PDB file of C-alpha atoms in Angstrom:
ATOM      1  CA  PHE A  23       0.000   0.000   0.000  1.00 96.00           C
ATOM      2  CA  ALA A  24       2.903   2.358   0.749  1.00 95.00           C
ATOM      3  CA  GLU A  25       3.985   2.240  -2.901  1.00 95.00           C
ATOM      4  CA  ILE A  26       0.626   3.336  -4.336  1.00 96.00           C
ATOM      5  CA  PRO A  27       1.179   6.842  -5.730  1.00 94.00           C
ATOM      6  CA  GLU A  28      -1.067   9.769  -4.864  1.00 91.00           C
ATOM      7  CA  PRO A  29      -3.576  10.051  -6.319  1.00 92.00           C
ATOM      8  CA  GLY A  30      -3.639   6.354  -7.111  1.00 96.00           C
ATOM      9  CA  ALA A  31      -5.979   3.416  -7.294  1.00 98.00           C
ATOM     10  CA  MET A  32      -6.051  -0.185  -6.125  1.00 98.00           C
ATOM     11  CA  LEU A  33      -8.347  -3.062  -7.023  1.00 98.00           C
ATOM     12  CA  ASP A  34      -9.006  -6.108  -4.844  1.00 98.00           C
ATOM     13  CA  LEU A  35     -10.218  -9.134  -6.808  1.00 98.00           C
ATOM     14  CA  CYS A  36     -12.431 -11.888  -5.345  1.00 97.00           C
ATOM     15  CA  THR A  37     -12.687  -9.703  -2.248  1.00 96.00           C
ATOM     16  CA  GLY A  38     -15.070 -11.895  -0.231  1.00 92.00           C
ATOM     17  CA  ASN A  39     -15.875  -9.905   2.899  1.00 89.00           C
ATOM     18  CA  GLY A  40     -13.458  -7.160   1.840  1.00 94.00           C
ATOM     19  CA  ALA A  41     -10.599  -8.047   4.191  1.00 94.00           C
ATOM     20  CA  ILE A  42      -7.762  -6.807   1.962  1.00 97.00           C
ATOM     21  CA  ALA A  43      -9.681  -3.736   0.805  1.00 97.00           C
ATOM     22  CA  LEU A  44     -10.324  -2.768   4.422  1.00 96.00           C
ATOM     23  CA  LEU A  45      -6.642  -3.248   5.280  1.00 96.00           C
ATOM     24  CA  ALA A  46      -5.856  -0.847   2.434  1.00 97.00           C
ATOM     25  CA  ALA A  47      -8.400   1.655   3.760  1.00 96.00           C
ATOM     26  CA  ALA A  48      -6.970   1.364   7.271  1.00 96.00           C
ATOM     27  CA  TYR A  49      -3.453   1.960   5.952  1.00 97.00           C
ATOM     28  CA  ALA A  50      -4.595   5.018   3.984  1.00 95.00           C
ATOM     29  CA  GLU A  51      -6.324   6.450   7.050  1.00 94.00           C
ATOM     30  CA  GLN A  52      -3.412   5.770   9.398  1.00 95.00           C
ATOM     31  CA  HIS A  53      -0.777   7.194   7.055  1.00 95.00           C
ATOM     32  CA  LYS A  54      -2.923   9.984   5.576  1.00 94.00           C
ATOM     33  CA  ARG A  55      -2.583   8.584   2.062  1.00 93.00           C
ATOM     34  CA  GLY A  56      -4.901   9.367  -0.828  1.00 92.00           C
ATOM     35  CA  TYR A  57      -5.820   6.479  -3.126  1.00 96.00           C
ATOM     36  CA  SER A  58      -9.107   4.988  -4.247  1.00 96.00           C
ATOM     37  CA  ILE A  59     -10.052   1.405  -3.390  1.00 98.00           C
ATOM     38  CA  THR A  60     -12.334  -0.819  -5.454  1.00 98.00           C
ATOM     39  CA  ALA A  61     -13.267  -4.351  -4.370  1.00 97.00           C
ATOM     40  CA  VAL A  62     -15.079  -6.858  -6.590  1.00 97.00           C
ATOM     41  CA  ASP A  63     -16.500 -10.330  -6.104  1.00 96.00           C
ATOM     42  CA  ALA A  64     -18.557 -12.768  -8.158  1.00 94.00           C
ATOM     43  CA  ALA A  65     -21.008 -13.038  -5.263  1.00 91.00           C
ATOM     44  CA  ALA A  66     -23.291 -10.288  -4.029  1.00 92.00           C
ATOM     45  CA  ILE A  67     -21.551  -7.942  -1.580  1.00 90.00           C
ATOM     46  CA  ARG A  68     -23.521  -6.336   1.245  1.00 89.00           C
ATOM     47  CA  PRO A  69     -21.407  -3.596   2.866  1.00 90.00           C
ATOM     48  CA  ASP A  70     -24.210  -3.019   5.378  1.00 88.00           C
ATOM     49  CA  VAL A  71     -24.029  -6.667   6.467  1.00 86.00           C
ATOM     50  CA  ILE A  72     -20.239  -6.473   6.775  1.00 86.00           C
ATOM     51  CA  ALA A  73     -20.625  -3.323   8.881  1.00 86.00           C
ATOM     52  CA  GLY A  74     -23.195  -5.136  11.024  1.00 87.00           C
ATOM     53  CA  HIS A  75     -20.735  -7.920  11.790  1.00 84.00           C
ATOM     54  CA  PHE A  76     -17.770  -5.550  12.200  1.00 85.00           C
ATOM     55  CA  PRO A  77     -19.166  -2.200  13.416  1.00 89.00           C
ATOM     56  CA  GLU A  78     -15.681  -0.935  14.209  1.00 89.00           C
ATOM     57  CA  GLN A  79     -14.954  -1.095  10.460  1.00 89.00           C
ATOM     58  CA  ALA A  80     -17.995   0.988   9.417  1.00 89.00           C
ATOM     59  CA  GLY A  81     -15.942   4.091   8.642  1.00 91.00           C
ATOM     60  CA  LEU A  82     -13.429   2.145   6.550  1.00 94.00           C
ATOM     61  CA  ILE A  83     -16.194   0.341   4.649  1.00 93.00           C
ATOM     62  CA  LYS A  84     -17.450   3.699   3.362  1.00 93.00           C
ATOM     63  CA  GLN A  85     -14.040   4.320   1.804  1.00 94.00           C
ATOM     64  CA  VAL A  86     -14.295   1.233  -0.428  1.00 96.00           C
ATOM     65  CA  GLN A  87     -16.306   0.954  -3.633  1.00 96.00           C
ATOM     66  CA  PHE A  88     -17.728  -2.567  -3.545  1.00 96.00           C
ATOM     67  CA  LEU A  89     -18.855  -4.177  -6.815  1.00 96.00           C
ATOM     68  CA  GLY A  90     -20.756  -7.393  -6.235  1.00 95.00           C
ATOM     69  CA  ASN A  91     -21.963  -9.932  -8.798  1.00 96.00           C
ATOM     70  CA  SER A  92     -18.847  -9.139 -10.816  1.00 96.00           C
ATOM     71  CA  ARG A  93     -16.759 -11.997 -12.164  1.00 96.00           C
ATOM     72  CA  VAL A  94     -13.109 -11.140 -12.770  1.00 97.00           C
ATOM     73  CA  GLU A  95     -13.327 -12.589 -16.272  1.00 96.00           C
ATOM     74  CA  ASP A  96     -16.191 -10.226 -17.174  1.00 95.00           C
ATOM     75  CA  LEU A  97     -15.065  -6.972 -15.547  1.00 95.00           C
ATOM     76  CA  ASP A  98     -15.868  -3.971 -17.704  1.00 94.00           C
ATOM     77  CA  LEU A  99     -13.659  -1.499 -15.847  1.00 96.00           C
ATOM     78  CA  GLU A 100     -11.531   1.120 -17.564  1.00 96.00           C
ATOM     79  CA  PRO A 101      -8.116  -0.199 -18.682  1.00 97.00           C
ATOM     80  CA  ALA A 102      -4.773   0.906 -17.264  1.00 96.00           C
ATOM     81  CA  VAL A 103      -6.335   2.536 -14.179  1.00 96.00           C
ATOM     82  CA  TYR A 104      -4.928   0.619 -11.215  1.00 98.00           C
ATOM     83  CA  ASP A 105      -1.522   0.961  -9.576  1.00 98.00           C
ATOM     84  CA  LEU A 106      -2.081  -2.153  -7.452  1.00 98.00           C
ATOM     85  CA  VAL A 107      -4.208  -5.253  -7.921  1.00 98.00           C
ATOM     86  CA  THR A 108      -4.543  -7.659  -4.987  1.00 98.00           C
ATOM     87  CA  SER A 109      -6.146 -11.039  -4.404  1.00 98.00           C
ATOM     88  CA  GLN A 110      -6.267 -13.248  -1.309  1.00 96.00           C
ATOM     89  CA  TYR A 111      -7.168 -16.899  -1.948  1.00 94.00           C
ATOM     90  CA  GLY A 112      -9.388 -15.841  -4.805  1.00 95.00           C
ATOM     91  CA  ILE A 113      -7.987 -15.453  -8.273  1.00 96.00           C
ATOM     92  CA  GLU A 114      -7.036 -19.138  -8.506  1.00 95.00           C
ATOM     93  CA  TYR A 115     -10.785 -19.904  -8.589  1.00 94.00           C
ATOM     94  CA  CYS A 116     -11.159 -17.926 -11.819  1.00 96.00           C
ATOM     95  CA  ASP A 117     -10.469 -18.971 -15.387  1.00 96.00           C
ATOM     96  CA  TRP A 118      -6.716 -18.486 -15.259  1.00 97.00           C
ATOM     97  CA  PRO A 119      -5.961 -17.125 -18.751  1.00 97.00           C
ATOM     98  CA  ALA A 120      -8.970 -14.794 -18.682  1.00 97.00           C
ATOM     99  CA  ALA A 121      -8.127 -13.505 -15.201  1.00 97.00           C
ATOM    100  CA  ALA A 122      -4.489 -12.924 -16.141  1.00 98.00           C
ATOM    101  CA  GLY A 123      -5.564 -11.008 -19.229  1.00 97.00           C
ATOM    102  CA  GLN A 124      -7.866  -8.817 -17.157  1.00 98.00           C
ATOM    103  CA  VAL A 125      -5.155  -8.020 -14.612  1.00 98.00           C
ATOM    104  CA  ALA A 126      -2.723  -7.069 -17.372  1.00 98.00           C
ATOM    105  CA  ARG A 127      -5.409  -4.891 -18.983  1.00 97.00           C
ATOM    106  CA  LEU A 128      -6.441  -3.118 -15.787  1.00 98.00           C
ATOM    107  CA  LEU A 129      -2.969  -2.370 -14.412  1.00 98.00           C
ATOM    108  CA  LYS A 130      -1.202   0.842 -15.299  1.00 97.00           C
ATOM    109  CA  PRO A 131       2.254   0.462 -16.827  1.00 97.00           C
ATOM    110  CA  GLY A 132       4.509  -0.113 -13.838  1.00 96.00           C
ATOM    111  CA  GLY A 133       1.539  -1.290 -11.760  1.00 97.00           C
ATOM    112  CA  ARG A 134       1.770  -4.353  -9.518  1.00 98.00           C
ATOM    113  CA  LEU A 135      -0.175  -7.534  -8.829  1.00 98.00           C
ATOM    114  CA  VAL A 136       0.326  -8.918  -5.315  1.00 98.00           C
ATOM    115  CA  MET A 137      -1.570 -12.074  -4.420  1.00 98.00           C
ATOM    116  CA  VAL A 138      -1.758 -14.877  -1.888  1.00 96.00           C
ATOM    117  CA  ASN A 139      -2.875 -18.262  -3.224  1.00 94.00           C
ATOM    118  CA  HIS A 140      -3.589 -21.797  -2.188  1.00 90.00           C
ATOM    119  CA  THR A 141      -1.004 -24.442  -2.955  1.00 88.00           C
ATOM    120  CA  ALA A 142      -1.692 -28.136  -3.352  1.00 78.00           C
ATOM    121  CA  THR A 143       0.346 -29.064  -0.264  1.00 78.00           C
ATOM    122  CA  SER A 144      -0.708 -26.296   2.115  1.00 75.00           C
ATOM    123  CA  ASP A 145      -2.005 -27.121   5.586  1.00 75.00           C
ATOM    124  CA  ILE A 146      -5.220 -25.294   4.660  1.00 74.00           C
ATOM    125  CA  MET A 147      -5.884 -27.720   1.842  1.00 73.00           C
ATOM    126  CA  LYS A 148      -5.075 -30.737   4.005  1.00 77.00           C
ATOM    127  CA  PHE A 149      -7.588 -29.547   6.593  1.00 80.00           C
ATOM    128  CA  MET A 150     -10.207 -28.816   3.934  1.00 78.00           C
ATOM    129  CA  GLU A 151      -9.771 -32.294   2.463  1.00 81.00           C
ATOM    130  CA  GLN A 152     -10.469 -33.819   5.867  1.00 83.00           C
ATOM    131  CA  GLU A 153     -13.461 -31.568   6.490  1.00 85.00           C
ATOM    132  CA  HIS A 154     -14.879 -32.312   3.049  1.00 85.00           C
ATOM    133  CA  GLN A 155     -14.782 -36.011   3.898  1.00 88.00           C
ATOM    134  CA  GLN A 156     -16.705 -35.253   7.094  1.00 89.00           C
ATOM    135  CA  TYR A 157     -19.347 -33.313   5.162  1.00 87.00           C
ATOM    136  CA  ALA A 158     -19.618 -36.240   2.739  1.00 89.00           C
ATOM    137  CA  MET A 159     -20.251 -38.593   5.678  1.00 91.00           C
ATOM    138  CA  LEU A 160     -23.013 -36.294   6.949  1.00 91.00           C
ATOM    139  CA  GLU A 161     -24.546 -36.158   3.493  1.00 91.00           C
ATOM    140  CA  LYS A 162     -24.470 -39.951   3.184  1.00 92.00           C
ATOM    141  CA  ALA A 163     -26.121 -40.211   6.618  1.00 92.00           C
ATOM    142  CA  GLY A 164     -29.011 -38.081   5.338  1.00 92.00           C
ATOM    143  CA  LEU A 165     -28.409 -34.734   7.053  1.00 92.00           C
ATOM    144  CA  PHE A 166     -29.063 -32.587   3.994  1.00 92.00           C
ATOM    145  CA  SER A 167     -31.694 -34.735   2.315  1.00 93.00           C
ATOM    146  CA  SER A 168     -33.795 -35.118   5.466  1.00 94.00           C
ATOM    147  CA  ILE A 169     -33.785 -31.460   6.540  1.00 93.00           C
ATOM    148  CA  GLY A 170     -34.053 -30.250   2.946  1.00 93.00           C
ATOM    149  CA  GLY A 171     -36.882 -32.679   2.221  1.00 94.00           C
ATOM    150  CA  PHE A 172     -38.789 -31.560   5.328  1.00 93.00           C
ATOM    151  CA  LEU A 173     -38.372 -27.880   4.455  1.00 92.00           C
ATOM    152  CA  ALA A 174     -39.534 -28.515   0.883  1.00 92.00           C
ATOM    153  CA  GLY A 175     -42.590 -30.437   2.081  1.00 92.00           C
ATOM    154  CA  GLU A 176     -41.341 -33.641   0.486  1.00 93.00           C
ATOM    155  CA  LEU A 177     -40.645 -35.426   3.790  1.00 92.00           C
ATOM    156  CA  ASP A 178     -42.867 -35.654   6.858  1.00 92.00           C
ATOM    157  CA  TYR A 179     -41.649 -34.664  10.303  1.00 92.00           C
ATOM    158  CA  ALA A 180     -41.567 -38.219  11.680  1.00 93.00           C
ATOM    159  CA  THR A 181     -39.376 -39.530   8.847  1.00 94.00           C
ATOM    160  CA  MET A 182     -36.962 -36.619   9.174  1.00 94.00           C
ATOM    161  CA  ARG A 183     -36.795 -37.091  12.932  1.00 94.00           C
ATOM    162  CA  ARG A 184     -35.931 -40.805  12.657  1.00 94.00           C
ATOM    163  CA  THR A 185     -33.030 -40.008  10.322  1.00 95.00           C
ATOM    164  CA  LEU A 186     -31.736 -37.208  12.539  1.00 94.00           C
ATOM    165  CA  GLU A 187     -32.063 -39.316  15.716  1.00 94.00           C
ATOM    166  CA  GLU A 188     -29.878 -42.032  14.208  1.00 94.00           C
ATOM    167  CA  LEU A 189     -27.325 -39.466  13.071  1.00 94.00           C
ATOM    168  CA  PHE A 190     -27.379 -37.862  16.527  1.00 93.00           C
ATOM    169  CA  ARG A 191     -26.655 -41.217  18.211  1.00 92.00           C
ATOM    170  CA  ASN A 192     -23.749 -41.897  15.865  1.00 91.00           C
ATOM    171  CA  LEU A 193     -22.289 -38.427  16.417  1.00 92.00           C
ATOM    172  CA  GLN A 194     -22.751 -38.801  20.175  1.00 90.00           C
ATOM    173  CA  MET A 195     -20.098 -41.522  20.243  1.00 87.00           C
ATOM    174  CA  VAL A 196     -17.756 -39.477  18.050  1.00 86.00           C
ATOM    175  CA  VAL A 197     -18.151 -36.339  20.171  1.00 87.00           C
ATOM    176  CA  GLN A 198     -17.558 -38.272  23.398  1.00 87.00           C
ATOM    177  CA  GLN A 199     -14.185 -39.295  21.962  1.00 85.00           C
ATOM    178  CA  GLY A 200     -13.315 -35.686  21.134  1.00 82.00           C
ATOM    179  CA  GLY A 201     -14.731 -35.366  17.659  1.00 77.00           C
ATOM    180  CA  THR A 202     -14.000 -32.565  15.201  1.00 84.00           C
ATOM    181  CA  PRO A 203     -15.282 -28.970  15.238  1.00 88.00           C
ATOM    182  CA  LEU A 204     -17.693 -29.781  12.398  1.00 87.00           C
ATOM    183  CA  PHE A 205     -19.084 -32.922  14.025  1.00 90.00           C
ATOM    184  CA  ARG A 206     -19.443 -31.151  17.376  1.00 90.00           C
ATOM    185  CA  SER A 207     -21.334 -28.244  15.821  1.00 90.00           C
ATOM    186  CA  VAL A 208     -23.689 -30.566  13.908  1.00 92.00           C
ATOM    187  CA  HIS A 209     -24.249 -32.648  17.039  1.00 93.00           C
ATOM    188  CA  GLN A 210     -25.176 -29.507  18.960  1.00 92.00           C
ATOM    189  CA  MET A 211     -27.506 -28.380  16.178  1.00 91.00           C
ATOM    190  CA  LEU A 212     -29.240 -31.780  16.084  1.00 93.00           C
ATOM    191  CA  ALA A 213     -29.766 -31.644  19.832  1.00 93.00           C
ATOM    192  CA  GLY A 214     -31.619 -28.372  19.349  1.00 92.00           C
ATOM    193  CA  ILE A 215     -33.772 -29.739  16.519  1.00 92.00           C
ATOM    194  CA  LEU A 216     -34.656 -32.940  18.346  1.00 93.00           C
ATOM    195  CA  SER A 217     -35.656 -31.003  21.480  1.00 93.00           C
ATOM    196  CA  ARG A 218     -38.485 -29.363  19.527  1.00 91.00           C
ATOM    197  CA  ASP A 219     -41.767 -30.808  18.353  1.00 91.00           C
ATOM    198  CA  GLN A 220     -43.152 -30.253  14.863  1.00 91.00           C
ATOM    199  CA  ALA A 221     -45.080 -27.124  15.836  1.00 92.00           C
ATOM    200  CA  ALA A 222     -41.953 -25.509  17.269  1.00 91.00           C
ATOM    201  CA  LEU A 223     -39.922 -26.460  14.204  1.00 89.00           C
ATOM    202  CA  ASP A 224     -42.576 -25.022  11.915  1.00 88.00           C
ATOM    203  CA  GLN A 225     -42.395 -21.749  13.838  1.00 90.00           C
ATOM    204  CA  GLY A 226     -38.621 -21.746  13.533  1.00 88.00           C
ATOM    205  CA  ARG A 227     -38.602 -22.830   9.907  1.00 90.00           C
ATOM    206  CA  ALA A 228     -36.632 -19.759   8.793  1.00 91.00           C
ATOM    207  CA  HIS A 229     -33.822 -20.583  11.234  1.00 90.00           C
ATOM    208  CA  LEU A 230     -33.776 -24.209  10.138  1.00 91.00           C
ATOM    209  CA  GLN A 231     -33.653 -23.135   6.498  1.00 92.00           C
ATOM    210  CA  ALA A 232     -30.771 -20.753   7.235  1.00 90.00           C
ATOM    211  CA  TYR A 233     -28.807 -23.510   8.975  1.00 89.00           C
ATOM    212  CA  HIS A 234     -29.449 -25.954   6.136  1.00 90.00           C
ATOM    213  CA  ASP A 235     -28.359 -23.402   3.526  1.00 90.00           C
ATOM    214  CA  GLN A 236     -25.271 -22.399   5.491  1.00 89.00           C
ATOM    215  CA  THR A 237     -24.180 -25.990   5.994  1.00 89.00           C
ATOM    216  CA  ARG A 238     -24.872 -26.920   2.399  1.00 88.00           C
ATOM    217  CA  HIS A 239     -22.942 -23.861   1.234  1.00 87.00           C
ATOM    218  CA  GLY A 240     -19.981 -24.915   3.387  1.00 85.00           C
ATOM    219  CA  PHE A 241     -19.971 -28.324   1.736  1.00 86.00           C
ATOM    220  CA  ASP A 242     -20.167 -26.812  -1.746  1.00 87.00           C
ATOM    221  CA  ARG A 243     -17.436 -24.287  -0.935  1.00 83.00           C
ATOM    222  CA  LEU A 244     -15.096 -27.067   0.150  1.00 84.00           C
ATOM    223  CA  ALA A 245     -15.820 -28.975  -3.042  1.00 87.00           C
ATOM    224  CA  ASP A 246     -14.882 -25.855  -5.014  1.00 87.00           C
ATOM    225  CA  MET A 247     -11.653 -25.487  -3.040  1.00 84.00           C
ATOM    226  CA  LEU A 248     -10.724 -29.091  -3.717  1.00 85.00           C
ATOM    227  CA  ARG A 249     -11.461 -28.609  -7.411  1.00 89.00           C
ATOM    228  CA  VAL A 250      -8.956 -25.759  -7.423  1.00 90.00           C
ATOM    229  CA  ASN A 251      -6.533 -27.885  -5.427  1.00 87.00           C
ATOM    230  CA  ARG A 252      -6.650 -30.630  -8.049  1.00 87.00           C
ATOM    231  CA  ALA A 253      -6.091 -28.081 -10.805  1.00 91.00           C
ATOM    232  CA  ILE A 254      -3.052 -26.672  -8.994  1.00 91.00           C
ATOM    233  CA  GLN A 255      -1.732 -30.190  -8.422  1.00 88.00           C
ATOM    234  CA  SER A 256      -1.950 -30.762 -12.177  1.00 92.00           C
ATOM    235  CA  GLU A 257      -0.275 -27.420 -12.958  1.00 94.00           C
ATOM    236  CA  PRO A 258       1.827 -26.347  -9.943  1.00 91.00           C
ATOM    237  CA  GLU A 259       3.281 -23.427 -11.928  1.00 94.00           C
ATOM    238  CA  TRP A 260      -0.166 -22.189 -12.973  1.00 96.00           C
ATOM    239  CA  TYR A 261       0.824 -18.662 -11.895  1.00 96.00           C
ATOM    240  CA  ARG A 262       3.096 -18.453 -14.957  1.00 97.00           C
ATOM    241  CA  ILE A 263      -0.071 -17.585 -16.873  1.00 97.00           C
ATOM    242  CA  PHE A 264       0.438 -14.002 -15.663  1.00 98.00           C
ATOM    243  CA  GLU A 265       3.824 -13.920 -17.384  1.00 97.00           C
ATOM    244  CA  LEU A 266       2.184 -15.069 -20.604  1.00 97.00           C
ATOM    245  CA  ALA A 267      -0.209 -12.135 -20.202  1.00 97.00           C
ATOM    246  CA  GLY A 268       2.763  -9.752 -20.145  1.00 97.00           C
ATOM    247  CA  LEU A 269       3.548  -9.327 -16.445  1.00 98.00           C
ATOM    248  CA  GLU A 270       6.965  -9.866 -14.858  1.00 98.00           C
ATOM    249  CA  LEU A 271       7.387 -12.060 -11.778  1.00 98.00           C
ATOM    250  CA  LYS A 272       9.358  -9.942  -9.312  1.00 97.00           C
ATOM    251  CA  ASP A 273       9.273 -12.095  -6.202  1.00 97.00           C
ATOM    252  CA  SER A 274       7.459 -15.010  -4.596  1.00 97.00           C
ATOM    253  CA  GLY A 275       7.628 -17.186  -1.527  1.00 95.00           C
ATOM    254  CA  GLU A 276       5.934 -19.545   0.852  1.00 92.00           C
ATOM    255  CA  LEU A 277       3.375 -18.144   3.261  1.00 90.00           C
ATOM    256  CA  VAL A 278       3.933 -19.501   6.779  1.00 89.00           C
ATOM    257  CA  TYR A 279       1.424 -18.843   9.555  1.00 85.00           C
ATOM    258  CA  ARG A 280       2.807 -18.448  13.088  1.00 86.00           C
ATOM    259  CA  GLY A 281       6.111 -19.900  12.018  1.00 85.00           C
ATOM    260  CA  GLU A 282       4.844 -23.419  11.438  1.00 82.00           C
ATOM    261  CA  HIS A 283       1.723 -23.728   9.271  1.00 82.00           C
ATOM    262  CA  HIS A 284       2.174 -23.743   5.500  1.00 86.00           C
ATOM    263  CA  ALA A 285      -0.662 -21.457   4.401  1.00 86.00           C
ATOM    264  CA  GLY A 286       0.033 -21.124   0.673  1.00 89.00           C
ATOM    265  CA  ALA A 287       2.245 -18.968  -1.508  1.00 94.00           C
ATOM    266  CA  TRP A 288       2.545 -15.277  -2.339  1.00 96.00           C
ATOM    267  CA  PHE A 289       3.510 -13.662  -5.638  1.00 98.00           C
ATOM    268  CA  HIS A 290       4.528 -10.194  -6.709  1.00 98.00           C
ATOM    269  CA  PHE A 291       4.171  -9.354 -10.401  1.00 98.00           C
ATOM    270  CA  ALA A 292       4.646  -6.039 -12.194  1.00 98.00           C
ATOM    271  CA  LYS A 293       3.455  -4.720 -15.516  1.00 97.00           C
ATOM    272  CA  PRO A 294       6.396  -3.353 -17.507  1.00 96.00           C
ATOM    273  CA  ALA A 295       6.576   0.420 -17.648  1.00 91.00           C
ATOM    274  CA  GLU A 296       6.021   2.030 -21.007  1.00 74.00           C
ATOM    275  CA  ALA A 297       9.166   2.745 -22.989  1.00 49.00           C
ATOM    276  CA  ALA A 298      10.359   6.329 -22.801  1.00 42.00           C
TER     277      ALA A 298
END
């Protein structure tokens, strides 16, 4: 952020909840720097929801232009505008050649791309692989189909309850032996569901739907991460696509969390300056 000229502009791709964009806004505020910040994501972005979860960030959120429902591959932003493009565990989910072309198009001559990405052997991916297997076990045991079927009116309460009671008993043994964070949270959720009769569940249908959707989304998100992991395993030097798009790799390295956890890799690219 310190190297963004004034006035300058930065663009955060696949911003998620805007973490990097808000770090940039905090830096600008702390150091009295003047640069614009744009953050885009393929999903809808609700700055008001982010502010609700992180009220201390409300002032910084107003300094960021959020563009939701915007895929990197389809961005129709002005070319050669940005001094810095960033991405944190995001751009590897895009179509690589298209994303690289967009970054090269959007950067000013001399502008930089700095990104943090998953690697096939990172501890994050190892954990996600294990958690995905746990989600798959829950799916096979009928967690999603029973709750989803009940909510859709395709399954009666008694049938759903029998499935969830069996799953609860099986998880009870796992949790007593320690279990995993996912299994413990599902076990706790099932205890809440099974403590209610049908009338109470019908009254709390919105909460049950929200839990089902959140859990299902977590499963789907892990599947997407593992898809990217397999792609990176097949092409471990996938990041070279940015060189093919005309950028120069200036530096890179392993990202290590708290001195011991391999959390991915970071890359620093630059767009060549225009010839004098």
